PDB file of C-alpha atoms in Angstrom:
ATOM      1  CA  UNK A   1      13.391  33.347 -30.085  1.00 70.00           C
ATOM      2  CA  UNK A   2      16.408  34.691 -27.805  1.00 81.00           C
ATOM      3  CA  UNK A   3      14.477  36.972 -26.309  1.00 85.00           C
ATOM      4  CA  UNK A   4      12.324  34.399 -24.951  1.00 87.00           C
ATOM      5  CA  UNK A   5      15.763  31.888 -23.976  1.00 90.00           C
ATOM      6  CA  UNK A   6      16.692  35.405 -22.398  1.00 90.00           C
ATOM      7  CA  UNK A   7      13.577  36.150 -20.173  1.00 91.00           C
ATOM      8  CA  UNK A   8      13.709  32.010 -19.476  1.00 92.00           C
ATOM      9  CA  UNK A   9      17.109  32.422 -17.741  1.00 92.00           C
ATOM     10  CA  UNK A  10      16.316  34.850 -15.982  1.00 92.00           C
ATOM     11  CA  UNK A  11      13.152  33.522 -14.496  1.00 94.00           C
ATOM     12  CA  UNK A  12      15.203  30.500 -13.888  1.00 95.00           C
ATOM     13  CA  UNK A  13      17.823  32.765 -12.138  1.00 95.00           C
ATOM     14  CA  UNK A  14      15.717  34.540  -9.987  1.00 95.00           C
ATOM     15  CA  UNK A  15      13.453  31.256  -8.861  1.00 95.00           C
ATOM     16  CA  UNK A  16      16.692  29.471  -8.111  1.00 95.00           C
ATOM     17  CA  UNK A  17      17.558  32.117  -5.742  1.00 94.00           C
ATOM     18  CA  UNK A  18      13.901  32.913  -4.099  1.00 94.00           C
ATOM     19  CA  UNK A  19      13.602  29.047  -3.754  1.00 94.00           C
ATOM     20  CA  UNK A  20      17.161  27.828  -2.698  1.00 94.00           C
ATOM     21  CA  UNK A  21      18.581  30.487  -0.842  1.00 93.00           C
ATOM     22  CA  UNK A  22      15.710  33.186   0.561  1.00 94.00           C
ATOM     23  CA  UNK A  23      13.224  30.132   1.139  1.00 95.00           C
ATOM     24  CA  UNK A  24      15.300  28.010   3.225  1.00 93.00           C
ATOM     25  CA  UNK A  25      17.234  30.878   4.742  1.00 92.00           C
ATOM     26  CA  UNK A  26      13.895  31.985   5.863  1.00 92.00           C
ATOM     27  CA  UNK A  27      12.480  28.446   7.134  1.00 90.00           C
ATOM     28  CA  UNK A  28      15.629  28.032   9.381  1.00 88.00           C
ATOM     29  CA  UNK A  29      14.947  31.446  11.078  1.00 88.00           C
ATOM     30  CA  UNK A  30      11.523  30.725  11.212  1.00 86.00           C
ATOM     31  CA  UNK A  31      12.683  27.479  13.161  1.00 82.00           C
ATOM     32  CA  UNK A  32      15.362  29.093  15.510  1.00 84.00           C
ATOM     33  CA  UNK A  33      12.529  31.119  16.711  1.00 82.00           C
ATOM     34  CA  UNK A  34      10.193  28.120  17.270  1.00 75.00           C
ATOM     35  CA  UNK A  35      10.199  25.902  20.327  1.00 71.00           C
ATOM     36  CA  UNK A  36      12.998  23.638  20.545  1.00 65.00           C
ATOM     37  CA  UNK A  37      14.647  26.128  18.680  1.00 72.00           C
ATOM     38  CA  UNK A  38      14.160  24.536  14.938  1.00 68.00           C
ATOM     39  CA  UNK A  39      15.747  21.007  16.316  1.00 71.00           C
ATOM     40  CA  UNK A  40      12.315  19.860  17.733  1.00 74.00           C
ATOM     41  CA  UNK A  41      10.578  19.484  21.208  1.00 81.00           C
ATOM     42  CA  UNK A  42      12.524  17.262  22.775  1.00 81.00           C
ATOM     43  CA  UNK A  43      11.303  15.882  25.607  1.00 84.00           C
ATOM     44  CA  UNK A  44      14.186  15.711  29.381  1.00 82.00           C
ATOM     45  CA  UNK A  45      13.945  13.548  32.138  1.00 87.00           C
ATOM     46  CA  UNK A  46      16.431  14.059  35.042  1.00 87.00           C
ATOM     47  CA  UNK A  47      18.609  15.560  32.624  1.00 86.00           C
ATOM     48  CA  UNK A  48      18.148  12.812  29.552  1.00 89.00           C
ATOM     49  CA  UNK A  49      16.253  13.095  26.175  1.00 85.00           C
ATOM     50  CA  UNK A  50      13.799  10.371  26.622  1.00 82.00           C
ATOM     51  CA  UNK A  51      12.238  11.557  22.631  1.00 84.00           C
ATOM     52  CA  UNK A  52      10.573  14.549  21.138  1.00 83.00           C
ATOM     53  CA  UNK A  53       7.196  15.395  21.650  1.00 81.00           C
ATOM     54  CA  UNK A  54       5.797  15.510  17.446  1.00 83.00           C
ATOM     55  CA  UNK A  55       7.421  11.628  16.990  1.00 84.00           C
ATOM     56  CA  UNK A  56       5.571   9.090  18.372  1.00 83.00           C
ATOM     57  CA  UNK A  57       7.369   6.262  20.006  1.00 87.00           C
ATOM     58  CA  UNK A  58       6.306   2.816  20.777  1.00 86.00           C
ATOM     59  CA  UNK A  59       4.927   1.808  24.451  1.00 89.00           C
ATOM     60  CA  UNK A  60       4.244  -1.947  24.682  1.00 88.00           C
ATOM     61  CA  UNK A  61       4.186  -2.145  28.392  1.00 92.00           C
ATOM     62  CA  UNK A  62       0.657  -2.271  30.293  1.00 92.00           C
ATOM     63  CA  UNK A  63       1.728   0.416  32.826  1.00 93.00           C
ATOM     64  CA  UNK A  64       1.901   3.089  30.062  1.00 94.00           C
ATOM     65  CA  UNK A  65      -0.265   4.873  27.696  1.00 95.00           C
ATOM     66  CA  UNK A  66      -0.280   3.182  23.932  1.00 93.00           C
ATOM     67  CA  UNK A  67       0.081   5.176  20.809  1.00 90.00           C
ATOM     68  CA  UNK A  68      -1.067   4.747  17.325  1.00 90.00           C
ATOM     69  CA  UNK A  69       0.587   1.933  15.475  1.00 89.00           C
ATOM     70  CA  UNK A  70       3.207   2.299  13.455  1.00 84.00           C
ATOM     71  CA  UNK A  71       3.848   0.887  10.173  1.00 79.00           C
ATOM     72  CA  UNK A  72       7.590   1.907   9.904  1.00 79.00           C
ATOM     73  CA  UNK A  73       8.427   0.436  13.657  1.00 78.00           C
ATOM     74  CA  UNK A  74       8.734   4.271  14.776  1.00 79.00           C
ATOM     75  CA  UNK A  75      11.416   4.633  12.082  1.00 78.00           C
ATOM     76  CA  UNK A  76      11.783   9.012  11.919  1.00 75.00           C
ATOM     77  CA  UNK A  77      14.047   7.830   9.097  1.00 75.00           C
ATOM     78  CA  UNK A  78      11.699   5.782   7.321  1.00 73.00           C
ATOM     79  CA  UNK A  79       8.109   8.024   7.907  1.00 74.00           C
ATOM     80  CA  UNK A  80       5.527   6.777   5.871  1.00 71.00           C
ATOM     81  CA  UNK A  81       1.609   4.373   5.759  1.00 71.00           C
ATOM     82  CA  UNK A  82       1.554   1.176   4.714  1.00 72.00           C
ATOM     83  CA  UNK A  83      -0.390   1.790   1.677  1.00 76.00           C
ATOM     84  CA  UNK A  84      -2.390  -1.004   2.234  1.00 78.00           C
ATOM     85  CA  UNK A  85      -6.230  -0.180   1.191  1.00 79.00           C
ATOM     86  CA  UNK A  86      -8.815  -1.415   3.849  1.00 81.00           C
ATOM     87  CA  UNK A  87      -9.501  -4.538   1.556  1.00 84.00           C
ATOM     88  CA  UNK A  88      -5.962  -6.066   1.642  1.00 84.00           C
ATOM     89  CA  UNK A  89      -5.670  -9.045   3.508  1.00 89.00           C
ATOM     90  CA  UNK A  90      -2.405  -8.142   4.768  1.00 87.00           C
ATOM     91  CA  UNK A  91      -3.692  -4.986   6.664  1.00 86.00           C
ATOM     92  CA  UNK A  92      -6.797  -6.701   8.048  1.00 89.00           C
ATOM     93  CA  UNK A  93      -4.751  -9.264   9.442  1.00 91.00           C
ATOM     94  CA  UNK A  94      -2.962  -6.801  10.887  1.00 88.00           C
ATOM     95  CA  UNK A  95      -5.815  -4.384  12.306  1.00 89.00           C
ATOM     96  CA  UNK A  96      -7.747  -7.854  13.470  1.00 91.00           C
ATOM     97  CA  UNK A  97      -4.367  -8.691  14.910  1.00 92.00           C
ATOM     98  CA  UNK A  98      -4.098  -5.395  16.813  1.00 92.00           C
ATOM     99  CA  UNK A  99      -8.227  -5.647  17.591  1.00 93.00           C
ATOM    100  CA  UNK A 100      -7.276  -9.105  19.715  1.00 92.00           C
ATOM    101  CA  UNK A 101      -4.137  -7.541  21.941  1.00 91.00           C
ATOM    102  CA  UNK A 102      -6.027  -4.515  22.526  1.00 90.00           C
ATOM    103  CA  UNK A 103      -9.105  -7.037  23.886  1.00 91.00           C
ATOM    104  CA  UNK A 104      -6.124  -9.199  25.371  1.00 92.00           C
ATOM    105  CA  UNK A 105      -5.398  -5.872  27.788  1.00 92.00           C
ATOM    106  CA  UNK A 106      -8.406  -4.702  28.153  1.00 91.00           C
ATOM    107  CA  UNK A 107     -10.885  -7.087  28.819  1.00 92.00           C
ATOM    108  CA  UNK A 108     -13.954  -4.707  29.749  1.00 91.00           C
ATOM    109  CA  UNK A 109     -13.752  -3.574  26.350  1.00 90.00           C
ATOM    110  CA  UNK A 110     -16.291  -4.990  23.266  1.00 91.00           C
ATOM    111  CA  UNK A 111     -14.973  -4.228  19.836  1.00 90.00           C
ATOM    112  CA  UNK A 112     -17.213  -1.544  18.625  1.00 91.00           C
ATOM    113  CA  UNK A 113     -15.512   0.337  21.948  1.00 91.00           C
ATOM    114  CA  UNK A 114     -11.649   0.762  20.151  1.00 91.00           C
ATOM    115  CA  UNK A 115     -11.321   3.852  18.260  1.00 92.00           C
ATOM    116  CA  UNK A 116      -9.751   3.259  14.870  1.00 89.00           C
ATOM    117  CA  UNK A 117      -6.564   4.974  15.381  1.00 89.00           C
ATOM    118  CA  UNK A 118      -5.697   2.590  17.710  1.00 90.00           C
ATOM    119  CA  UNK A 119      -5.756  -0.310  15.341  1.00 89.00           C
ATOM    120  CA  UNK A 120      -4.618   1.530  12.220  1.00 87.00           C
ATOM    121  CA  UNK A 121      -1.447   3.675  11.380  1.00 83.00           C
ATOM    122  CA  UNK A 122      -1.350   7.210  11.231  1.00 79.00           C
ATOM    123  CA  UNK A 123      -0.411   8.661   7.005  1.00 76.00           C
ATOM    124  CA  UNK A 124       3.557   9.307   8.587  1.00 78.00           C
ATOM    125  CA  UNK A 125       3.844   6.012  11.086  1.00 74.00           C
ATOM    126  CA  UNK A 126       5.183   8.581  13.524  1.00 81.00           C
ATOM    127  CA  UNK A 127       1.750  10.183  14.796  1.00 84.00           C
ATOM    128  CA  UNK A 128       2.369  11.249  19.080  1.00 89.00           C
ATOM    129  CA  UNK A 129      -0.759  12.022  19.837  1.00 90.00           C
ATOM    130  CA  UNK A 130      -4.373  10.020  20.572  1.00 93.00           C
ATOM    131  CA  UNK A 131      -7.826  11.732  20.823  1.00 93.00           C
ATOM    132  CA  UNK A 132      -8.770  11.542  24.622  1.00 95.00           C
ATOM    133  CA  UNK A 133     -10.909   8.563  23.363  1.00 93.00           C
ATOM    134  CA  UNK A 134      -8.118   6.311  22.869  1.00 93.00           C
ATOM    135  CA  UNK A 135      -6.506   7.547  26.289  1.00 94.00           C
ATOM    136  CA  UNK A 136      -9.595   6.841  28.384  1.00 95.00           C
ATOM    137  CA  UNK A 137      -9.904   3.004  27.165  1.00 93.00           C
ATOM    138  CA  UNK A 138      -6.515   2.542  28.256  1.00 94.00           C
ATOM    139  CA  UNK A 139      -7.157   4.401  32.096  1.00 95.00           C
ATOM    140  CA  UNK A 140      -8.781   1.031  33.723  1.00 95.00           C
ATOM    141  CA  UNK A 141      -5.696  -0.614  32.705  1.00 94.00           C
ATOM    142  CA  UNK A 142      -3.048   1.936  33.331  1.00 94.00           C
ATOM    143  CA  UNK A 143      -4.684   2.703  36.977  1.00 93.00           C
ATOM    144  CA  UNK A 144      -4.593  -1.160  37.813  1.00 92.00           C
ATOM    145  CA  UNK A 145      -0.867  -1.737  36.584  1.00 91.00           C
ATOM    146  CA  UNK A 146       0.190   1.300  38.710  1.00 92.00           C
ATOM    147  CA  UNK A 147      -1.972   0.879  41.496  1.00 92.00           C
ATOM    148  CA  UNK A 148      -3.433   4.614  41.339  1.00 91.00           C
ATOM    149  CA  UNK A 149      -7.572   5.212  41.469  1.00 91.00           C
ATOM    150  CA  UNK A 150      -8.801   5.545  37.850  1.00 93.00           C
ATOM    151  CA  UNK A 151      -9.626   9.292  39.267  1.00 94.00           C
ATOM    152  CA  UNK A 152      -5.921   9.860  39.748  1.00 93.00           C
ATOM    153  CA  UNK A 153      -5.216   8.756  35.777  1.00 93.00           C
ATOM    154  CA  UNK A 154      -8.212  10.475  34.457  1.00 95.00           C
ATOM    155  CA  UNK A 155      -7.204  13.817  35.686  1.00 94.00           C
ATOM    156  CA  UNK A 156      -3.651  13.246  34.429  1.00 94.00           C
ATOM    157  CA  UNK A 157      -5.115  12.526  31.045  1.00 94.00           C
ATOM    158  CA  UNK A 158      -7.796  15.957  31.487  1.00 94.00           C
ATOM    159  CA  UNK A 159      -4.402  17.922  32.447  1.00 94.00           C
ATOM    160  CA  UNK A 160      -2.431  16.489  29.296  1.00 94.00           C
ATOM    161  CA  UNK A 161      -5.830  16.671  26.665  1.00 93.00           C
ATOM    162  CA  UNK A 162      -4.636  19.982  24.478  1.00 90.00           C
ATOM    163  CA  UNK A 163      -7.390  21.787  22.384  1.00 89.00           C
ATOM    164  CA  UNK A 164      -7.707  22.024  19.093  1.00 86.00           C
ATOM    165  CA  UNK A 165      -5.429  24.977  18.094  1.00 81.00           C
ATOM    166  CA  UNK A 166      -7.647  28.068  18.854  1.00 82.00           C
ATOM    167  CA  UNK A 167     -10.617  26.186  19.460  1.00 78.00           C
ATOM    168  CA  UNK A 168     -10.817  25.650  15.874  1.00 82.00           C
ATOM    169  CA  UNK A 169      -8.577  23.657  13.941  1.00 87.00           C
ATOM    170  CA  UNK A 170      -7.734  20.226  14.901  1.00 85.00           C
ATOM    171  CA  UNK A 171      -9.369  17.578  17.359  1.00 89.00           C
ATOM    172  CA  UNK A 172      -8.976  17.273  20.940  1.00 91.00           C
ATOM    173  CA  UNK A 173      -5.656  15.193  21.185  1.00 93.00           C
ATOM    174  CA  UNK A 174      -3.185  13.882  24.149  1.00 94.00           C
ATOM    175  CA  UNK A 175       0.331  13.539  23.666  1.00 94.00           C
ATOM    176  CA  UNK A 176       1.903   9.781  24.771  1.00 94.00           C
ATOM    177  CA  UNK A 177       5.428  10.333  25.320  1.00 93.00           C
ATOM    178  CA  UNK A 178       4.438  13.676  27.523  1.00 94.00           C
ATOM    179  CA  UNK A 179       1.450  11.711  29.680  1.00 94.00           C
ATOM    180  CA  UNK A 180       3.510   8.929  29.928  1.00 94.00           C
ATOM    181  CA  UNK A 181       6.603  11.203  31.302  1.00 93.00           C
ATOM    182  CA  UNK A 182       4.055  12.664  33.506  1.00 93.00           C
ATOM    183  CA  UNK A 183       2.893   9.203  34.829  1.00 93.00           C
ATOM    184  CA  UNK A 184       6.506   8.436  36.001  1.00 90.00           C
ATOM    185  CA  UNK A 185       6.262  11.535  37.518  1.00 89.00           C
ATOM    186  CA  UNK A 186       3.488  10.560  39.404  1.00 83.00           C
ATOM    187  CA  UNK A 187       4.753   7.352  41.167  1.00 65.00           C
ATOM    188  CA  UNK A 188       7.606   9.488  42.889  1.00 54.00           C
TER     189      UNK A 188
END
């Protein structure tokens, strides 16, 4: 019997050390190394940090790119779904909801045309990106708001569509809060 309370504190010892001290010791130099230099990607305008690049933020206006929805407002403090399952009336009062401003804004588009991700929240509330799907709905309305040839927004969503991490893992996906940036850019 003590040998066993013996070999239990030990194990116990030698865990708390490999999991509270080497692990996170580890994890933080694994993050100085990283871009952004383990405080995230954040993203600078003329000087200012206008967000970070892996938290989405919420556009409302028509002459920028939309995100996913959020069900924590964009809250970083708060990440997390709704939990609502697809038969809840709350939730498809909300997707409908979202279904008629997307219409509202973009009036060449039928239903069947929105991709779900733009009527439904990401798992953490805080997703960044859209598959290029999402972003070329929105290009007829972004190139009338700004006055710029849908060829002109196209190719600034084809320069900001990143691969799916070597070619393998992942989907096709565009970053908002970098396109966006980059469509300020473009007015100048």
């Amino acid at each position: 019997m003590n040998n066993n309370i013996i070999k239990s504190i030990r194990i116990t010892l030698v865990l708390t050390v490999i999991l509270c001290v080497i692990y996170p010791v580890a994890i933080s130099l694994a993050g100085k190394l990283s871009k952004g230099r383990g405080d995230g990607e954040t993203i600078v305008v003329n000087g200012k940090v206008v967000g970070y690049a892996n938290i989405g933020q919420s556009f409302t206006q028509p002459k920028y790119f939309w995100g996913r929805p959020s069900a924590v407002g964009y809250n970083a403090a708060g990440s997390a779904g709704s939990n609502k399952g697809p038969s809840n009336p709350d939730y498809l009062k909300d997707v409908s909801s979202r279904i008629d401003t997307l219409l509202k804004y973009h009036p060449y588009l039928k239903r069947a045309d929105i991709p779900a991700e733009m009527v439904t929240a990401s798992g953490s509330g805080l997703d960044p990106d859209i598959s290029p799907a999402a972003a070329k709905i929105q290009i007829k309305r972004i190139a009338d708001n700004r006055k710029l040839s849908v060829q002109q927004v196209t190719d600034l969503v084809s320069a900001h569509t990143e691969a799916p991490l070597l070619g393998l893992f992942g989907p096709s996906k565009v970053n908002v809060l970098k396109l966006n940036v980059a469509l300020d850019e473009l007015k100048k």
